[in-house]
Amino acid sequence: MADSPMTLSEHLSTQQAALSTEHARNVAAVLGRIGRVAAVIAQELAHAALRDQLGYVGGANATGDQVKKLDVWGHETMVSALRETGACAALVSEEATDPVEMDAGGTHALVVCADPVDGSSNLDVNGSVGTIFSLKPSRGKSPAGPAALGAGTDQIAAGYVMYGPATTFVYTVGRGTHGFTLAPETGEFLLTHPDIRIPKRGKIYGINEGNVNTWHPGQRAFVEYLKTKDKASGRPYSLRYSGAMVADVHRTLLDGGLFMYPADWSDPAKPKPKLRLLYEVAPMGLLVEQAGGRASTGFERVLDVVATEYHQRAAVILGSPEDVAMADEFYRR
Ligand code: FBP
């Protein structure tokens, strides 16, 4: 790399034009702060086993998941960091049943939806985990939490951090999707993946095949199609699944293909999705679309799904545009 790569804060200032001036300062403050929190979380993850930070705290969160010590620590760290920005009016978090209201007032304060530690089942086995976040305008609402509800198209920014061999920060403010790598020595995120463009078609799919018997018939037929040998169309695709949405989406953004978490259709009258719309599915949908990909529920564009509850769930099929279009076709059959 010739010149020293751009830092996250420098890059944020180049993205201002994509935002209304009023929101631009608050978006930069919140994204910059999440970047600094990510460096702290990366440190804590690296020392978790040494600091007795692995394992469960007991009890379940708003969506019934067993809660890990690092889930709680990650949530509390995110809450105090966002409070200090003075730009965040409320936080909707996987680890809190109700929105955490904050003092930041004014029409241009933001509402953040976040999954502080995504992929918790990987924590105790040293697998990749992440943080996912989405920013929406509070519109001066008080309480501000309800401003998080609505369609994914209301998002003004979204991103994730992946804690893997390296720590990667990926975000969008609606002007492309950009990736940064943490320089552990300085704690700075440096631009390493400018303007990520997802390949039109891939060779890899990610899904928990253990759930195959609960899938919609179209989903089952589509995965069978991906696994069927046909040289001309580059099949069979390879299966890769990490157990952490952030890691599977990151691979999909860079290498193409698909990440899918379809609903459980055991009772077709009441399909049961797993992943949460506001702080998992919608932010990933925006990032993938901004990289030239698509994100669908199998029936509609993920970003058009309207959230009416904070921990609402949604099915997701995202990735290379031609592959997702194919999946939608199988759902229509
Ligand atoms: P949390 O760990 O934040 O609850 O996230 C849910 C998640 O772990 C995703 O990251 C991942 O894609 C999925 O659930 C894995 O689910 P399963 O174990 O059912 O395959």
PDB file of C-alpha atoms in Angstrom, residues 55-235:
ATOM      1  CA  GLY A  55     -19.830 -18.750  29.627  1.00  0.00           C
ATOM      2  CA  TYR A  56     -23.392 -17.826  30.554  1.00  0.00           C
ATOM      3  CA  VAL A  57     -24.721 -15.302  33.074  1.00  0.00           C
ATOM      4  CA  GLY A  58     -27.955 -17.298  33.383  1.00  0.00           C
ATOM      5  CA  GLY A  59     -31.374 -16.066  32.262  1.00  0.00           C
ATOM      6  CA  ALA A  60     -32.601 -15.245  28.751  1.00  0.00           C
ATOM      7  CA  ASN A  61     -32.790 -12.035  26.707  1.00  0.00           C
ATOM      8  CA  ALA A  62     -35.732 -10.339  24.969  1.00  0.00           C
ATOM      9  CA  THR A  63     -35.874 -13.070  22.310  1.00  0.00           C
ATOM     10  CA  GLY A  64     -35.400 -16.031  24.632  1.00  0.00           C
ATOM     11  CA  ASP A  65     -31.691 -16.653  23.931  1.00  0.00           C
ATOM     12  CA  GLN A  66     -29.445 -17.828  26.769  1.00  0.00           C
ATOM     13  CA  VAL A  67     -27.301 -14.796  27.645  1.00  0.00           C
ATOM     14  CA  LYS A  68     -23.491 -14.955  27.715  1.00  0.00           C
ATOM     15  CA  LYS A  69     -21.328 -12.792  30.009  1.00  0.00           C
ATOM     16  CA  LEU A  70     -19.892 -11.050  26.935  1.00  0.00           C
ATOM     17  CA  ASP A  71     -23.406 -10.327  25.602  1.00  0.00           C
ATOM     18  CA  VAL A  72     -24.124  -8.296  28.752  1.00  0.00           C
ATOM     19  CA  TRP A  73     -20.665  -6.701  28.799  1.00  0.00           C
ATOM     20  CA  GLY A  74     -20.956  -5.818  25.100  1.00  0.00           C
ATOM     21  CA  HIS A  75     -24.406  -4.273  25.646  1.00  0.00           C
ATOM     22  CA  GLU A  76     -23.333  -2.166  28.622  1.00  0.00           C
ATOM     23  CA  THR A  77     -20.191  -1.015  26.796  1.00  0.00           C
ATOM     24  CA  MET A  78     -22.308   0.030  23.796  1.00  0.00           C
ATOM     25  CA  VAL A  79     -24.838   1.880  26.020  1.00  0.00           C
ATOM     26  CA  SER A  80     -22.239   3.985  27.824  1.00  0.00           C
ATOM     27  CA  ALA A  81     -20.334   4.733  24.615  1.00  0.00           C
ATOM     28  CA  LEU A  82     -23.449   5.899  22.732  1.00  0.00           C
ATOM     29  CA  ARG A  83     -24.588   7.996  25.680  1.00  0.00           C
ATOM     30  CA  GLU A  84     -21.275   9.864  25.614  1.00  0.00           C
ATOM     31  CA  THR A  85     -21.693  10.865  21.955  1.00  0.00           C
ATOM     32  CA  GLY A  86     -24.604  13.174  22.804  1.00  0.00           C
ATOM     33  CA  ALA A  87     -25.920  12.251  19.345  1.00  0.00           C
ATOM     34  CA  CYS A  88     -27.930   9.143  20.240  1.00  0.00           C
ATOM     35  CA  ALA A  89     -31.520   9.504  21.504  1.00  0.00           C
ATOM     36  CA  ALA A  90     -32.185   5.791  22.046  1.00  0.00           C
ATOM     37  CA  LEU A  91     -30.683   2.318  21.602  1.00  0.00           C
ATOM     38  CA  VAL A  92     -32.668  -0.768  20.605  1.00  0.00           C
ATOM     39  CA  SER A  93     -30.455  -3.680  21.605  1.00  0.00           C
ATOM     40  CA  GLU A  94     -30.796  -7.463  21.424  1.00  0.00           C
ATOM     41  CA  GLU A  95     -29.940  -7.534  25.116  1.00  0.00           C
ATOM     42  CA  ALA A  96     -32.686  -5.135  26.307  1.00  0.00           C
ATOM     43  CA  THR A  97     -36.424  -5.779  26.065  1.00  0.00           C
ATOM     44  CA  ASP A  98     -37.254  -2.074  25.730  1.00  0.00           C
ATOM     45  CA  PRO A  99     -35.303   0.719  24.014  1.00  0.00           C
ATOM     46  CA  VAL A 100     -32.680   2.403  26.213  1.00  0.00           C
ATOM     47  CA  GLU A 101     -33.649   6.089  26.086  1.00  0.00           C
ATOM     48  CA  MET A 102     -30.754   8.599  26.166  1.00  0.00           C
ATOM     49  CA  ASP A 103     -30.692  12.331  26.840  1.00  0.00           C
ATOM     50  CA  ALA A 104     -29.651  13.433  23.372  1.00  0.00           C
ATOM     51  CA  GLY A 105     -32.583  15.450  22.168  1.00  0.00           C
ATOM     52  CA  GLY A 106     -33.275  17.535  19.149  1.00  0.00           C
ATOM     53  CA  THR A 107     -34.684  16.608  15.749  1.00  0.00           C
ATOM     54  CA  HIS A 108     -31.375  15.328  14.435  1.00  0.00           C
ATOM     55  CA  ALA A 109     -30.465  12.952  17.212  1.00  0.00           C
ATOM     56  CA  LEU A 110     -30.258   9.331  16.084  1.00  0.00           C
ATOM     57  CA  VAL A 111     -31.787   6.034  17.125  1.00  0.00           C
ATOM     58  CA  VAL A 112     -29.346   3.113  17.025  1.00  0.00           C
ATOM     59  CA  CYS A 113     -30.403  -0.538  16.713  1.00  0.00           C
ATOM     60  CA  ALA A 114     -27.625  -2.957  17.610  1.00  0.00           C
ATOM     61  CA  ASP A 115     -26.655  -6.563  18.219  1.00  0.00           C
ATOM     62  CA  PRO A 116     -23.608  -5.864  20.422  1.00  0.00           C
ATOM     63  CA  VAL A 117     -22.274  -9.451  20.180  1.00  0.00           C
ATOM     64  CA  ASP A 118     -23.539 -11.428  17.186  1.00  0.00           C
ATOM     65  CA  GLY A 119     -22.817 -15.131  16.931  1.00  0.00           C
ATOM     66  CA  SER A 120     -22.696 -15.700  20.689  1.00  0.00           C
ATOM     67  CA  SER A 121     -22.691 -19.469  20.210  1.00  0.00           C
ATOM     68  CA  ASN A 122     -19.148 -19.067  18.835  1.00  0.00           C
ATOM     69  CA  LEU A 123     -17.768 -17.204  21.862  1.00  0.00           C
ATOM     70  CA  ASP A 124     -16.754 -20.178  24.021  1.00  0.00           C
ATOM     71  CA  VAL A 125     -15.207 -22.026  21.060  1.00  0.00           C
ATOM     72  CA  ASN A 126     -13.074 -19.083  19.873  1.00  0.00           C
ATOM     73  CA  GLY A 127     -15.069 -18.737  16.649  1.00  0.00           C
ATOM     74  CA  SER A 128     -15.662 -15.487  14.776  1.00  0.00           C
ATOM     75  CA  VAL A 129     -18.276 -13.141  16.255  1.00  0.00           C
ATOM     76  CA  GLY A 130     -19.437  -9.631  15.404  1.00  0.00           C
ATOM     77  CA  THR A 131     -21.329  -6.448  16.233  1.00  0.00           C
ATOM     78  CA  ILE A 132     -24.160  -5.262  13.951  1.00  0.00           C
ATOM     79  CA  PHE A 133     -25.650  -1.740  13.972  1.00  0.00           C
ATOM     80  CA  SER A 134     -28.216   0.407  12.169  1.00  0.00           C
ATOM     81  CA  LEU A 135     -28.850   4.173  12.441  1.00  0.00           C
ATOM     82  CA  LYS A 136     -32.220   5.844  11.927  1.00  0.00           C
ATOM     83  CA  PRO A 137     -33.380   9.470  12.431  1.00  0.00           C
ATOM     84  CA  SER A 138     -35.234  10.024  15.725  1.00  0.00           C
ATOM     85  CA  ARG A 139     -37.304  12.787  14.096  1.00  0.00           C
ATOM     86  CA  GLY A 140     -37.222  14.515  17.475  1.00  0.00           C
ATOM     87  CA  LYS A 141     -39.560  11.888  18.936  1.00  0.00           C
ATOM     88  CA  SER A 142     -39.662  11.558  22.734  1.00  0.00           C
ATOM     89  CA  PRO A 143     -39.468   8.805  23.801  1.00  0.00           C
ATOM     90  CA  ALA A 144     -37.277   8.184  20.779  1.00  0.00           C
ATOM     91  CA  GLY A 145     -37.353   4.341  20.750  1.00  0.00           C
ATOM     92  CA  PRO A 146     -40.467   4.113  18.521  1.00  0.00           C
ATOM     93  CA  ALA A 147     -38.546   5.948  15.762  1.00  0.00           C
ATOM     94  CA  ALA A 148     -36.645   2.665  15.266  1.00  0.00           C
ATOM     95  CA  LEU A 149     -39.782   0.988  13.948  1.00  0.00           C
ATOM     96  CA  GLY A 150     -40.817   1.164  10.297  1.00  0.00           C
ATOM     97  CA  ALA A 151     -39.134   0.014   7.077  1.00  0.00           C
ATOM     98  CA  GLY A 152     -35.449  -0.716   6.538  1.00  0.00           C
ATOM     99  CA  THR A 153     -35.429   1.972   3.849  1.00  0.00           C
ATOM    100  CA  ASP A 154     -35.541   4.518   6.726  1.00  0.00           C
ATOM    101  CA  GLN A 155     -31.990   3.599   7.749  1.00  0.00           C
ATOM    102  CA  ILE A 156     -29.465   6.409   7.154  1.00  0.00           C
ATOM    103  CA  ALA A 157     -26.473   4.213   7.972  1.00  0.00           C
ATOM    104  CA  ALA A 158     -25.644   0.605   8.835  1.00  0.00           C
ATOM    105  CA  GLY A 159     -22.631  -1.569   9.481  1.00  0.00           C
ATOM    106  CA  TYR A 160     -20.953  -4.431  11.254  1.00  0.00           C
ATOM    107  CA  VAL A 161     -17.689  -5.285  12.942  1.00  0.00           C
ATOM    108  CA  MET A 162     -16.239  -8.764  12.497  1.00  0.00           C
ATOM    109  CA  TYR A 163     -13.902 -10.075  15.204  1.00  0.00           C
ATOM    110  CA  GLY A 164     -11.916 -12.719  13.347  1.00  0.00           C
ATOM    111  CA  PRO A 165      -8.174 -13.218  12.765  1.00  0.00           C
ATOM    112  CA  ALA A 166      -8.308  -9.482  12.034  1.00  0.00           C
ATOM    113  CA  THR A 167     -10.971  -7.038  13.194  1.00  0.00           C
ATOM    114  CA  THR A 168     -12.913  -5.563  10.278  1.00  0.00           C
ATOM    115  CA  PHE A 169     -15.333  -2.618  10.278  1.00  0.00           C
ATOM    116  CA  VAL A 170     -17.755  -2.381   7.329  1.00  0.00           C
ATOM    117  CA  TYR A 171     -20.308   0.402   6.912  1.00  0.00           C
ATOM    118  CA  THR A 172     -22.532   2.370   4.550  1.00  0.00           C
ATOM    119  CA  VAL A 173     -24.284   5.737   4.684  1.00  0.00           C
ATOM    120  CA  GLY A 174     -26.037   4.996   1.400  1.00  0.00           C
ATOM    121  CA  ARG A 175     -22.989   5.710  -0.774  1.00  0.00           C
ATOM    122  CA  GLY A 176     -21.479   2.316  -1.266  1.00  0.00           C
ATOM    123  CA  THR A 177     -20.185  -0.185   1.270  1.00  0.00           C
ATOM    124  CA  HIS A 178     -16.656   0.241   2.604  1.00  0.00           C
ATOM    125  CA  GLY A 179     -14.372  -1.979   4.709  1.00  0.00           C
ATOM    126  CA  PHE A 180     -11.641  -1.130   7.201  1.00  0.00           C
ATOM    127  CA  THR A 181      -9.126  -3.214   9.131  1.00  0.00           C
ATOM    128  CA  LEU A 182      -8.088  -2.478  12.709  1.00  0.00           C
ATOM    129  CA  ALA A 183      -4.403  -1.645  13.207  1.00  0.00           C
ATOM    130  CA  PRO A 184      -4.027  -3.123  16.725  1.00  0.00           C
ATOM    131  CA  GLU A 185      -0.941  -0.992  17.455  1.00  0.00           C
ATOM    132  CA  THR A 186      -2.810   2.305  17.015  1.00  0.00           C
ATOM    133  CA  GLY A 187      -6.421   1.196  17.535  1.00  0.00           C
ATOM    134  CA  GLU A 188      -7.248   2.917  14.209  1.00  0.00           C
ATOM    135  CA  PHE A 189      -9.421   1.414  11.482  1.00  0.00           C
ATOM    136  CA  LEU A 190      -7.719   1.830   8.091  1.00  0.00           C
ATOM    137  CA  LEU A 191      -9.437   1.644   4.692  1.00  0.00           C
ATOM    138  CA  THR A 192      -8.588  -1.742   3.132  1.00  0.00           C
ATOM    139  CA  HIS A 193     -11.769  -2.551   1.168  1.00  0.00           C
ATOM    140  CA  PRO A 194     -13.051   0.653  -0.518  1.00  0.00           C
ATOM    141  CA  ASP A 195     -16.390   0.443  -2.351  1.00  0.00           C
ATOM    142  CA  ILE A 196     -16.977  -3.311  -2.045  1.00  0.00           C
ATOM    143  CA  ARG A 197     -18.752  -4.765  -5.115  1.00  0.00           C
ATOM    144  CA  ILE A 198     -20.304  -8.198  -4.582  1.00  0.00           C
ATOM    145  CA  PRO A 199     -19.829 -10.589  -7.537  1.00  0.00           C
ATOM    146  CA  LYS A 200     -22.976 -10.918  -9.668  1.00  0.00           C
ATOM    147  CA  ARG A 201     -22.986 -14.654  -9.030  1.00  0.00           C
ATOM    148  CA  GLY A 202     -21.147 -16.853  -6.538  1.00  0.00           C
ATOM    149  CA  LYS A 203     -20.062 -20.417  -5.904  1.00  0.00           C
ATOM    150  CA  ILE A 204     -20.786 -20.638  -2.151  1.00  0.00           C
ATOM    151  CA  TYR A 205     -23.936 -20.817  -0.061  1.00  0.00           C
ATOM    152  CA  GLY A 206     -24.292 -20.531   3.728  1.00  0.00           C
ATOM    153  CA  ILE A 207     -27.305 -21.985   5.574  1.00  0.00           C
ATOM    154  CA  ASN A 208     -27.926 -24.195   8.617  1.00  0.00           C
ATOM    155  CA  GLU A 209     -28.843 -27.396   6.738  1.00  0.00           C
ATOM    156  CA  GLY A 210     -29.808 -28.995  10.029  1.00  0.00           C
ATOM    157  CA  ASN A 211     -33.134 -27.160   9.616  1.00  0.00           C
ATOM    158  CA  VAL A 212     -33.867 -28.613   6.136  1.00  0.00           C
ATOM    159  CA  ASN A 213     -37.047 -30.380   7.275  1.00  0.00           C
ATOM    160  CA  THR A 214     -38.572 -27.094   8.409  1.00  0.00           C
ATOM    161  CA  TRP A 215     -37.937 -25.162   5.173  1.00  0.00           C
ATOM    162  CA  HIS A 216     -40.494 -23.824   2.684  1.00  0.00           C
ATOM    163  CA  PRO A 217     -40.669 -26.248  -0.331  1.00  0.00           C
ATOM    164  CA  GLY A 218     -39.177 -23.521  -2.563  1.00  0.00           C
ATOM    165  CA  GLN A 219     -36.201 -23.166  -0.201  1.00  0.00           C
ATOM    166  CA  ARG A 220     -35.623 -26.918  -0.135  1.00  0.00           C
ATOM    167  CA  ALA A 221     -35.804 -27.144  -3.973  1.00  0.00           C
ATOM    168  CA  PHE A 222     -33.403 -24.191  -4.313  1.00  0.00           C
ATOM    169  CA  VAL A 223     -30.737 -25.749  -2.079  1.00  0.00           C
ATOM    170  CA  GLU A 224     -31.138 -29.053  -3.965  1.00  0.00           C
ATOM    171  CA  TYR A 225     -30.581 -27.068  -7.183  1.00  0.00           C
ATOM    172  CA  LEU A 226     -27.388 -25.469  -5.772  1.00  0.00           C
ATOM    173  CA  LYS A 227     -26.088 -28.932  -4.825  1.00  0.00           C
ATOM    174  CA  THR A 228     -26.813 -30.483  -8.230  1.00  0.00           C
ATOM    175  CA  LYS A 229     -23.755 -30.988 -10.479  1.00  0.00           C
ATOM    176  CA  ASP A 230     -23.903 -28.842 -13.645  1.00  0.00           C
ATOM    177  CA  LYS A 231     -20.628 -27.513 -15.022  1.00  0.00           C
ATOM    178  CA  ALA A 232     -22.233 -24.889 -17.273  1.00  0.00           C
ATOM    179  CA  SER A 233     -23.845 -23.071 -14.320  1.00  0.00           C
ATOM    180  CA  GLY A 234     -20.941 -23.560 -11.925  1.00  0.00           C
ATOM    181  CA  ARG A 235     -22.787 -26.030  -9.725  1.00  0.00           C
TER     182      ARG A 235
END
